[in-house]
């Protein structure tokens, strides 16, 4: 359903705002290069956003992904 895609887009928009453009795009580049030709796992991507930003994003993830 389109609601799922809209929620994902909104999550990434908010995450980009939370960690900044530099960390956000660095994480995407790293994820692409490191996981190329492998099965994509959501938790791996979330972990890379944390590593790239240098901070814990668990509270943000909990609020944006697991509630509402």
Short mmCIF file of the C-alpha atoms (twelve columns), coordinates in Angstrom:
data_MODEL
# 
_entry.id   MODEL 
# 
loop_
_atom_site.group_PDB 
_atom_site.id 
_atom_site.type_symbol 
_atom_site.label_atom_id 
_atom_site.label_alt_id 
_atom_site.label_comp_id 
_atom_site.label_asym_id 
_atom_site.label_seq_id 
_atom_site.Cartn_x 
_atom_site.Cartn_y 
_atom_site.Cartn_z 
_atom_site.pdbx_PDB_model_num 
ATOM 1  C CA . UNK A 1  0.000  0.000  0.000  1 
ATOM 2  C CA . UNK A 2  1.113  3.559  -0.561 1 
ATOM 3  C CA . UNK A 3  0.973  4.250  3.187  1 
ATOM 4  C CA . UNK A 4  3.994  1.991  3.729  1 
ATOM 5  C CA . UNK A 5  6.039  3.838  1.119  1 
ATOM 6  C CA . UNK A 6  5.019  7.219  2.493  1 
ATOM 7  C CA . UNK A 7  5.986  6.195  6.032  1 
ATOM 8  C CA . UNK A 8  9.389  5.006  4.809  1 
ATOM 9  C CA . UNK A 9  9.972  8.246  2.913  1 
ATOM 10 C CA . UNK A 10 8.982  10.287 5.964  1 
ATOM 11 C CA . UNK A 11 11.277 8.211  8.193  1 
ATOM 12 C CA . UNK A 12 14.283 8.847  5.950  1 
ATOM 13 C CA . UNK A 13 13.400 12.542 5.675  1 
ATOM 14 C CA . UNK A 14 13.324 12.849 9.479  1 
ATOM 15 C CA . UNK A 15 16.480 10.780 9.888  1 
ATOM 16 C CA . UNK A 16 18.342 13.000 7.428  1 
ATOM 17 C CA . UNK A 17 17.254 16.025 9.423  1 
ATOM 18 C CA . UNK A 18 18.255 14.316 12.687 1 
ATOM 19 C CA . UNK A 19 21.826 13.381 11.694 1 
ATOM 20 C CA . UNK A 20 22.550 15.902 8.938  1 
ATOM 21 C CA . UNK A 21 23.268 15.575 5.236  1 
ATOM 22 C CA . UNK A 22 26.918 14.599 5.588  1 
ATOM 23 C CA . UNK A 23 26.273 11.626 7.898  1 
ATOM 24 C CA . UNK A 24 23.120 10.591 6.078  1 
ATOM 25 C CA . UNK A 25 24.697 10.389 2.635  1 
ATOM 26 C CA . UNK A 26 27.934 8.904  3.976  1 
ATOM 27 C CA . UNK A 27 25.885 6.096  5.549  1 
ATOM 28 C CA . UNK A 28 24.064 5.407  2.302  1 
ATOM 29 C CA . UNK A 29 27.333 5.309  0.354  1 
ATOM 30 C CA . UNK A 30 28.942 2.997  2.897  1 
ATOM 31 C CA . UNK A 31 25.921 0.691  2.990  1 
ATOM 32 C CA . UNK A 32 25.881 0.458  -0.804 1 
ATOM 33 C CA . UNK A 33 29.595 -0.229 -1.092 1 
ATOM 34 C CA . UNK A 34 29.801 -2.634 1.851  1 
ATOM 35 C CA . UNK A 35 26.625 -4.619 1.145  1 
ATOM 36 C CA . UNK A 36 26.686 -4.628 -2.655 1 
ATOM 37 C CA . UNK A 37 25.358 -7.897 -4.091 1 
ATOM 38 C CA . UNK A 38 24.219 -9.103 -0.657 1 
ATOM 39 C CA . UNK A 39 20.779 -9.454 0.872  1 
ATOM 40 C CA . UNK A 40 19.667 -6.097 2.248  1 
ATOM 41 C CA . UNK A 41 18.920 -6.138 5.963  1 
ATOM 42 C CA . UNK A 42 17.174 -3.225 7.635  1 
ATOM 43 C CA . UNK A 43 19.081 -3.574 10.907 1 
ATOM 44 C CA . UNK A 44 22.403 -3.330 9.060  1 
ATOM 45 C CA . UNK A 45 21.330 -0.027 7.555  1 
ATOM 46 C CA . UNK A 46 20.157 1.317  10.920 1 
ATOM 47 C CA . UNK A 47 23.477 0.288  12.499 1 
ATOM 48 C CA . UNK A 48 25.414 2.090  9.768  1 
ATOM 49 C CA . UNK A 49 23.430 5.289  10.345 1 
ATOM 50 C CA . UNK A 50 24.434 5.113  14.011 1 
ATOM 51 C CA . UNK A 51 28.090 4.419  13.227 1 
ATOM 52 C CA . UNK A 52 28.295 7.175  10.632 1 
ATOM 53 C CA . UNK A 53 26.622 9.766  12.834 1 
ATOM 54 C CA . UNK A 54 28.659 8.720  15.871 1 
ATOM 55 C CA . UNK A 55 25.639 8.549  18.146 1 
ATOM 56 C CA . UNK A 56 22.946 6.228  19.350 1 
ATOM 57 C CA . UNK A 57 19.733 6.566  17.384 1 
ATOM 58 C CA . UNK A 58 17.791 3.906  19.284 1 
ATOM 59 C CA . UNK A 59 15.388 6.429  20.807 1 
ATOM 60 C CA . UNK A 60 14.767 7.977  17.395 1 
ATOM 61 C CA . UNK A 61 14.190 4.544  15.829 1 
ATOM 62 C CA . UNK A 62 11.845 3.535  18.620 1 
ATOM 63 C CA . UNK A 63 9.808  6.699  18.211 1 
ATOM 64 C CA . UNK A 64 9.681  6.685  14.414 1 
ATOM 65 C CA . UNK A 65 9.571  2.983  13.555 1 
ATOM 66 C CA . UNK A 66 7.979  1.116  16.400 1 
ATOM 67 C CA . UNK A 67 5.256  3.430  17.674 1 
ATOM 68 C CA . UNK A 68 2.236  5.154  16.176 1 
# 
